[in-house]
mmCIF file of C-alpha atoms in Angstrom:
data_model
loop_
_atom_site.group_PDB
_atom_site.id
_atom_site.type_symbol
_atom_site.label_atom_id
_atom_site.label_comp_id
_atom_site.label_asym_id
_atom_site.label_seq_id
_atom_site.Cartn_x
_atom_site.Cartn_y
_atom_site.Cartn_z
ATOM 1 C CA UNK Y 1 0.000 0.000 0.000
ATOM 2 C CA UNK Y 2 1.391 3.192 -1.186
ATOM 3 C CA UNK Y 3 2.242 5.616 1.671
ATOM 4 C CA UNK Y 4 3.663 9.386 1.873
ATOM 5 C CA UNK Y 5 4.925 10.924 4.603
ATOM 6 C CA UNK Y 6 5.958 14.488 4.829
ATOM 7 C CA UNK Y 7 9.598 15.856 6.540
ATOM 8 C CA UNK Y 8 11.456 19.199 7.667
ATOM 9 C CA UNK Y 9 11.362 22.346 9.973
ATOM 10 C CA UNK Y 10 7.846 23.336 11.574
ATOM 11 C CA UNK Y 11 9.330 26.790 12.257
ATOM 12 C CA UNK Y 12 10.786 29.101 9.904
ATOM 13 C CA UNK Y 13 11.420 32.747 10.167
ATOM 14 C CA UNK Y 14 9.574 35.148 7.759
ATOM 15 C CA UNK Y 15 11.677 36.286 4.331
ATOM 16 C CA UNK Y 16 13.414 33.153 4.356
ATOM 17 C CA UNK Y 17 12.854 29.248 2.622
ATOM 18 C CA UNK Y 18 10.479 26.882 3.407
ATOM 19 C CA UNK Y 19 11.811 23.288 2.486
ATOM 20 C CA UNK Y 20 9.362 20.378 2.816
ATOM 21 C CA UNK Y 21 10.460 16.506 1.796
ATOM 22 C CA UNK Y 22 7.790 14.008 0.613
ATOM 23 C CA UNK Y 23 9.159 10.045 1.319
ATOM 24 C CA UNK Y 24 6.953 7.431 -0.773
ATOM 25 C CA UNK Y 25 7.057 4.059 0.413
ATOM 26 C CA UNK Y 26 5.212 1.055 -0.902
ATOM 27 C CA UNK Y 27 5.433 2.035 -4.737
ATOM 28 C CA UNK Y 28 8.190 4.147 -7.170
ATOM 29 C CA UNK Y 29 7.978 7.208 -7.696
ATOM 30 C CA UNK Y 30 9.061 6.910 -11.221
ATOM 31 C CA UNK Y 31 5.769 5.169 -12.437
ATOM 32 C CA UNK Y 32 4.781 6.726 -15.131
ATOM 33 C CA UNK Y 33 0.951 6.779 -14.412
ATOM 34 C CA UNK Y 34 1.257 8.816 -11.657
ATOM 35 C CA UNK Y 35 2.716 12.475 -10.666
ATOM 36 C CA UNK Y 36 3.376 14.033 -6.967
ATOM 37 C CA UNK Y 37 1.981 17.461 -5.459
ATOM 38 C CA UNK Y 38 2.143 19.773 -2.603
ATOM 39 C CA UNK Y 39 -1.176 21.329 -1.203
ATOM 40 C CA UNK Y 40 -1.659 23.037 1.616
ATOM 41 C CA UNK Y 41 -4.193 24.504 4.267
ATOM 42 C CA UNK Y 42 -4.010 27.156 6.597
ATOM 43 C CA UNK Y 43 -5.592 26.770 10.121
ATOM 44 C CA UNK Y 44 -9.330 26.885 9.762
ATOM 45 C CA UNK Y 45 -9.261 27.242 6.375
ATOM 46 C CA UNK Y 46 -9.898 25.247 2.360
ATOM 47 C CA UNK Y 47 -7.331 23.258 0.592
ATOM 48 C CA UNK Y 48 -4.953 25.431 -1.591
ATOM 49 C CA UNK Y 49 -2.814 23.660 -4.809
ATOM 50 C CA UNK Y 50 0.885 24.802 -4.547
ATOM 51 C CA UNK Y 51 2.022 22.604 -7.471
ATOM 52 C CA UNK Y 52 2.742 19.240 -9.148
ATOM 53 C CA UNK Y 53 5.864 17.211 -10.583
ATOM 54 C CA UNK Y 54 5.773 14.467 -12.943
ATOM 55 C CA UNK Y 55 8.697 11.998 -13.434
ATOM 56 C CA UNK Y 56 9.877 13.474 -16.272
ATOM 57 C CA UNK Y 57 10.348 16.530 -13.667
ATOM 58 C CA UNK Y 58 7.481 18.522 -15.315
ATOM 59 C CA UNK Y 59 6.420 20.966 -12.968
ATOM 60 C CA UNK Y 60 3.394 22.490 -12.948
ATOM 61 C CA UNK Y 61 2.040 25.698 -10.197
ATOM 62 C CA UNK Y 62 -0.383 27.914 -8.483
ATOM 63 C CA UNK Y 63 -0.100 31.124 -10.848
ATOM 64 C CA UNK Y 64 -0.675 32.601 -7.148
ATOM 65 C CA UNK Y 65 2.559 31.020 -6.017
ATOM 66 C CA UNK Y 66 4.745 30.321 -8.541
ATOM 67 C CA UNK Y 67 6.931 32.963 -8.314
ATOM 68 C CA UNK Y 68 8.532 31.188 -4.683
ATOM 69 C CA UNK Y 69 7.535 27.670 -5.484
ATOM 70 C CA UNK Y 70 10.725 24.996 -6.723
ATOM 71 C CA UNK Y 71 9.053 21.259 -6.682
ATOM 72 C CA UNK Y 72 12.043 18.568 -7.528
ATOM 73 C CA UNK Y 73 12.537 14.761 -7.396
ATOM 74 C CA UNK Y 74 15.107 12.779 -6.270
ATOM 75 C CA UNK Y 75 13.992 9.082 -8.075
ATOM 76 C CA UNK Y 76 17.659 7.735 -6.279
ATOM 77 C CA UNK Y 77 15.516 8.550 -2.890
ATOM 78 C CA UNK Y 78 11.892 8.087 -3.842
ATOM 79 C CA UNK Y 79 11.445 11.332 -2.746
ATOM 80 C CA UNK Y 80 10.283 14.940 -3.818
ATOM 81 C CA UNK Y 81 10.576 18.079 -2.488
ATOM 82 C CA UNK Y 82 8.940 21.753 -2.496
ATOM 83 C CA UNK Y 83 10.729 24.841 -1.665
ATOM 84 C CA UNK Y 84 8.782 28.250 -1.215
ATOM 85 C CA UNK Y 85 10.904 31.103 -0.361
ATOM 86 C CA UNK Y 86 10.419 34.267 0.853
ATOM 87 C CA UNK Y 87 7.629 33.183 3.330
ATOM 88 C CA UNK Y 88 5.608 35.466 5.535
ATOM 89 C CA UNK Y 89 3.061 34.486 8.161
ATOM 90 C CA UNK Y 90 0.184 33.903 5.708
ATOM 91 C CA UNK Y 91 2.119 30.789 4.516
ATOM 92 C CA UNK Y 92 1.511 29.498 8.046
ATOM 93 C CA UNK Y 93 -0.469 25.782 6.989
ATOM 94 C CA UNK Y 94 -0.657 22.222 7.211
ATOM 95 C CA UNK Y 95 1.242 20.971 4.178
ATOM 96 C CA UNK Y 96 0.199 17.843 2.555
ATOM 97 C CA UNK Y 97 2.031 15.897 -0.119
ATOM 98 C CA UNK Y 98 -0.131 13.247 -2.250
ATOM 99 C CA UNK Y 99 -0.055 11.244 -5.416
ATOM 100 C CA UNK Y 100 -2.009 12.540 -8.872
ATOM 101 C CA UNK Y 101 -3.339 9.741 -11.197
ATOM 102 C CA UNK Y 102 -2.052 10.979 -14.523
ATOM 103 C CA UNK Y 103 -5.356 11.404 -17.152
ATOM 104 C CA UNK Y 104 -7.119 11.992 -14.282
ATOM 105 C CA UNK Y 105 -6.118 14.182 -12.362
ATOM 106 C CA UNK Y 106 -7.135 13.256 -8.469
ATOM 107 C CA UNK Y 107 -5.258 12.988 -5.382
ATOM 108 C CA UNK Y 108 -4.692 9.572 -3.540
ATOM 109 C CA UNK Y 109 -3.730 9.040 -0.923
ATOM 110 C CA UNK Y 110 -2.026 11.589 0.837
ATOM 111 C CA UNK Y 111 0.220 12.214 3.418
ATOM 112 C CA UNK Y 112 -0.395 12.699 6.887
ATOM 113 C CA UNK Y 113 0.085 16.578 6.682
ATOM 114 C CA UNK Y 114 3.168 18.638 8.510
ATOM 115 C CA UNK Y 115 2.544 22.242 10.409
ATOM 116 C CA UNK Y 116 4.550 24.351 9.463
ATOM 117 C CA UNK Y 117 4.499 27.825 11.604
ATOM 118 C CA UNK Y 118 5.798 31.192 9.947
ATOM 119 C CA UNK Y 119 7.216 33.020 12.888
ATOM 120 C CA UNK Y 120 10.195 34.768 14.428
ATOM 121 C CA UNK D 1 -8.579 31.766 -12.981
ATOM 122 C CA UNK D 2 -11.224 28.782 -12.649
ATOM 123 C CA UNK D 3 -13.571 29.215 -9.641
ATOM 124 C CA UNK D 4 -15.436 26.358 -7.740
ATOM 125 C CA UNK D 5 -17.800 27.083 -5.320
ATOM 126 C CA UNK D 6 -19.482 25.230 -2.456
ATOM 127 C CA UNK D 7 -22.034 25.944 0.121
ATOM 128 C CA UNK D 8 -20.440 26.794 3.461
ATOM 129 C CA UNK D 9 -22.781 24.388 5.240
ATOM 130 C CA UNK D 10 -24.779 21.758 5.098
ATOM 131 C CA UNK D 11 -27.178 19.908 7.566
ATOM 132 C CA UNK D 12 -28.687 16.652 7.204
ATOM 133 C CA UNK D 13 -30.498 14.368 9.807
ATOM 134 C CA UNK D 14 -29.221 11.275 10.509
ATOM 135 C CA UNK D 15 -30.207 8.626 7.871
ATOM 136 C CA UNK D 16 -31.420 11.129 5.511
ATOM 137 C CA UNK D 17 -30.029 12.043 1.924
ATOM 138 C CA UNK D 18 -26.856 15.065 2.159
ATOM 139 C CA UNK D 19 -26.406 16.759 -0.847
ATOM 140 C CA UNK D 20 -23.385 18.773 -1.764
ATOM 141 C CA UNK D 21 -23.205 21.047 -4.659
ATOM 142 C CA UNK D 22 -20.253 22.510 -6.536
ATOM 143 C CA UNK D 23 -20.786 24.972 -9.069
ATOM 144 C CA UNK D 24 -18.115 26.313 -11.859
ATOM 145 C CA UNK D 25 -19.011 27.325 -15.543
ATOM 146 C CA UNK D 26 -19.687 24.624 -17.530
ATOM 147 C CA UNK D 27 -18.175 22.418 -14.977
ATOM 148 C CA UNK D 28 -20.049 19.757 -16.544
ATOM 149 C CA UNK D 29 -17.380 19.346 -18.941
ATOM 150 C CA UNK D 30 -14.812 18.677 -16.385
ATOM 151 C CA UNK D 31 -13.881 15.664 -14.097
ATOM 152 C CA UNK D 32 -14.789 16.857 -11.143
ATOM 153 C CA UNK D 33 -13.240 14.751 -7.710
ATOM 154 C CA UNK D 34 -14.758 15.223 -4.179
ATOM 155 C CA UNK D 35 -12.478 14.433 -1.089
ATOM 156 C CA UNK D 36 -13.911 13.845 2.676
ATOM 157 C CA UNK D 37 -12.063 15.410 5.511
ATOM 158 C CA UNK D 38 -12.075 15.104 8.779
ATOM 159 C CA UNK D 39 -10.688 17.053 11.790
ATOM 160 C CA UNK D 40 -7.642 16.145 12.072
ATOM 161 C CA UNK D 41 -6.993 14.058 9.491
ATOM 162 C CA UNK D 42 -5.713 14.290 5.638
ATOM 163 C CA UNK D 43 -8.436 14.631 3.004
ATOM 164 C CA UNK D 44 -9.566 11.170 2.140
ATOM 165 C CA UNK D 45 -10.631 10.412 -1.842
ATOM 166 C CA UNK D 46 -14.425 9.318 -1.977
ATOM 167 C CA UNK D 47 -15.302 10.351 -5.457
ATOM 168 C CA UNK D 48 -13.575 10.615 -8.665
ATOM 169 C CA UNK D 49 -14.349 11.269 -12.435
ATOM 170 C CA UNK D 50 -17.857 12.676 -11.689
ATOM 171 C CA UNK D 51 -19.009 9.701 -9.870
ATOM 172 C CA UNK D 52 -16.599 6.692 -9.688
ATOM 173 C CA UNK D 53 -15.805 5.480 -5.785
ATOM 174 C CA UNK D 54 -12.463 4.320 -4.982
ATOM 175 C CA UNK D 55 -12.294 1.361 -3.255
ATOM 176 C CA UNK D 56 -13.306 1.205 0.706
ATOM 177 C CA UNK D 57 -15.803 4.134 0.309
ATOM 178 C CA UNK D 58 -19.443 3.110 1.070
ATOM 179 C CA UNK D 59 -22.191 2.729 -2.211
ATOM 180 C CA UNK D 60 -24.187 5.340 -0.012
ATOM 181 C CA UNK D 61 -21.519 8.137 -1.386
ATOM 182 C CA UNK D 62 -22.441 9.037 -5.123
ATOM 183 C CA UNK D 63 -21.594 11.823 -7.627
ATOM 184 C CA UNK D 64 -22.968 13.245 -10.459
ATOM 185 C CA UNK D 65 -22.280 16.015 -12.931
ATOM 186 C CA UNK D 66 -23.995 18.065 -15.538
ATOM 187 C CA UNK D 67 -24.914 21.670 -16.782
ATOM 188 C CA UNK D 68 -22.768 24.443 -14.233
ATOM 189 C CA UNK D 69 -23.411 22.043 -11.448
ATOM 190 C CA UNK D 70 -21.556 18.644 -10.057
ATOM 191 C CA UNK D 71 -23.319 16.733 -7.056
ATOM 192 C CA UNK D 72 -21.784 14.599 -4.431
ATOM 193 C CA UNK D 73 -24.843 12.672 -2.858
ATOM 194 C CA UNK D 74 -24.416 10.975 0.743
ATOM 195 C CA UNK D 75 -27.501 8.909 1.211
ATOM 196 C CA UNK D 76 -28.738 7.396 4.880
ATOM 197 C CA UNK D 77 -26.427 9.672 6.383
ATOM 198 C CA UNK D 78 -24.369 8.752 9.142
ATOM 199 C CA UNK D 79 -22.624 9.934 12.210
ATOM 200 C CA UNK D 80 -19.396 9.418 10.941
ATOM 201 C CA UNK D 81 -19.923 10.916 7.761
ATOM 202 C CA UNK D 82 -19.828 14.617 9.434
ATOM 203 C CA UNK D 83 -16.751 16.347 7.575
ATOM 204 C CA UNK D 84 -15.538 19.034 5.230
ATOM 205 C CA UNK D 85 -16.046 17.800 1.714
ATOM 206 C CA UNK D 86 -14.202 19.249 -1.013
ATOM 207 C CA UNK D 87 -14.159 19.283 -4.714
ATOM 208 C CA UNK D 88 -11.633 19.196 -7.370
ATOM 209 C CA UNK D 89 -11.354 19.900 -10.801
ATOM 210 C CA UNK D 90 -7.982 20.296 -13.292
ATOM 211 C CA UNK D 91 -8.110 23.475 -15.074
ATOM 212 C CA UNK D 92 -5.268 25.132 -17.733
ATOM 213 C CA UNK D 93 -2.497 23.274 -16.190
ATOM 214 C CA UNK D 94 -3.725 23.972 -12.604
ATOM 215 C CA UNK D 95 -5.947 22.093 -9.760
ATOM 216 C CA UNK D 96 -8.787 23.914 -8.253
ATOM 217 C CA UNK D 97 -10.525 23.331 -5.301
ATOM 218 C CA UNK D 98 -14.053 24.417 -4.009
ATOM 219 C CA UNK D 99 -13.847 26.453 -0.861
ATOM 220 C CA UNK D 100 -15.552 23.837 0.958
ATOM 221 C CA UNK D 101 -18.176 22.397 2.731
ATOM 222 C CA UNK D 102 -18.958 21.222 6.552
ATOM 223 C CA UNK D 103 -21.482 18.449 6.578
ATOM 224 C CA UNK D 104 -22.855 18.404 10.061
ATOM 225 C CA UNK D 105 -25.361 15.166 10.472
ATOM 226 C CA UNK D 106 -28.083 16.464 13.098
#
């Protein structure tokens, strides 16, 4: 059973880099008939798309976003990773990493989630 | 930008039929994918491609889509169906989700 679980720093200062790292277990994440996003949700509040990576390292983002948003994959680790810089408190959210069905575009599963807090 | 939007709320009594809506311009032209959350807890897939159920979720969860309208359906609600639903949709190169709804089973 395919599993994700999200990794890094719940606490990062304002102006500088958020780093997040997605682990998949249970399946590759070079299988062509899938691709791997980041969305996110601030406390209280709706699910937000931050972007998507496909094993050919296709990336696509949130228009809103995309100016601080780097997704990459590391196939050697089964991994992928999102980097969104220049953070201020409003990036304060639970962020969830989860597998896309290519020609279909849905989510599932997903991770678990990680808080991460924008604060000095 | 595409825009999806959901009812806030919505209230059903136990073992009765929930309704959730999700409106968009001709959205009925779109696969549209509904995800159950609760507190706590990572959104969950119960719907996808309009009205297709992954494996594990109930036959009481349906879906349907048409017109400027796409329907997720909960019928003889239960307890443990209270939850945020959202909806999903791929649009130019980006996903879009609904704002949301809380399902609260009375």
């Amino acid at each position: 059973q395919l599993q994700l679980q999200e990794s890094g720093p719940g606490l990062v200062k304002p102006s500088e880099t958020l780093s997040l790292t997605c682990t998949v277990s249970g399946g590759s994440i070079s299988n062509s008939s899938y691709y791997w996003g980041w969305i996110r949700q601030p406390p209280g509040k709706g699910l937000e798309w931050i972007g998507s990576i496909y094993y050919s390292g296709s990336t696509y983002y949130n228009p809103s976003l995309k100016s601080r948003v780097t997704i990459s994959v590391d196939t050697s680790k089964n991994q992928f990773s999102l980097k969104l810089s220049s953070v201020t408190a409003a990036d304060t959210a639970i962020y969830y990493c989860a597998r896309g069905v290519i020609m279909g575009d849905w989510f599932d599963p997903w991770g678990q989630g990680t808080l991460v807090t924008v604060s000095s | 930008s595409y825009e999806l939007t959901q009812p806030l709320s919505v209230s059903v009594a136990l073992g009765q039929t929930a309704r959730i809506t999700c409106g968009g311009n001709n959205i009925g032209t779109k696969n549209v994918h509904w995800y159950q959350q609760k507190p706590g807890q990572a959104p969950v897939l119960v719907i996808y491609r309009d009205s297709n159920r992954p494996s594990g979720i109930p036959e009481r969860f349906s879906g349907s889509n048409s017109g400027n309208t796409a329907t997720l359906t909960i019928s003889r609600a239960q307890a443990g169906d209270e939850a945020d639903y959202y909806c999903q949709v791929w649009d130019s190169s980006a996903v879009v989700f609904g704002g949301g709804t809380k399902l609260t089973v009375l």
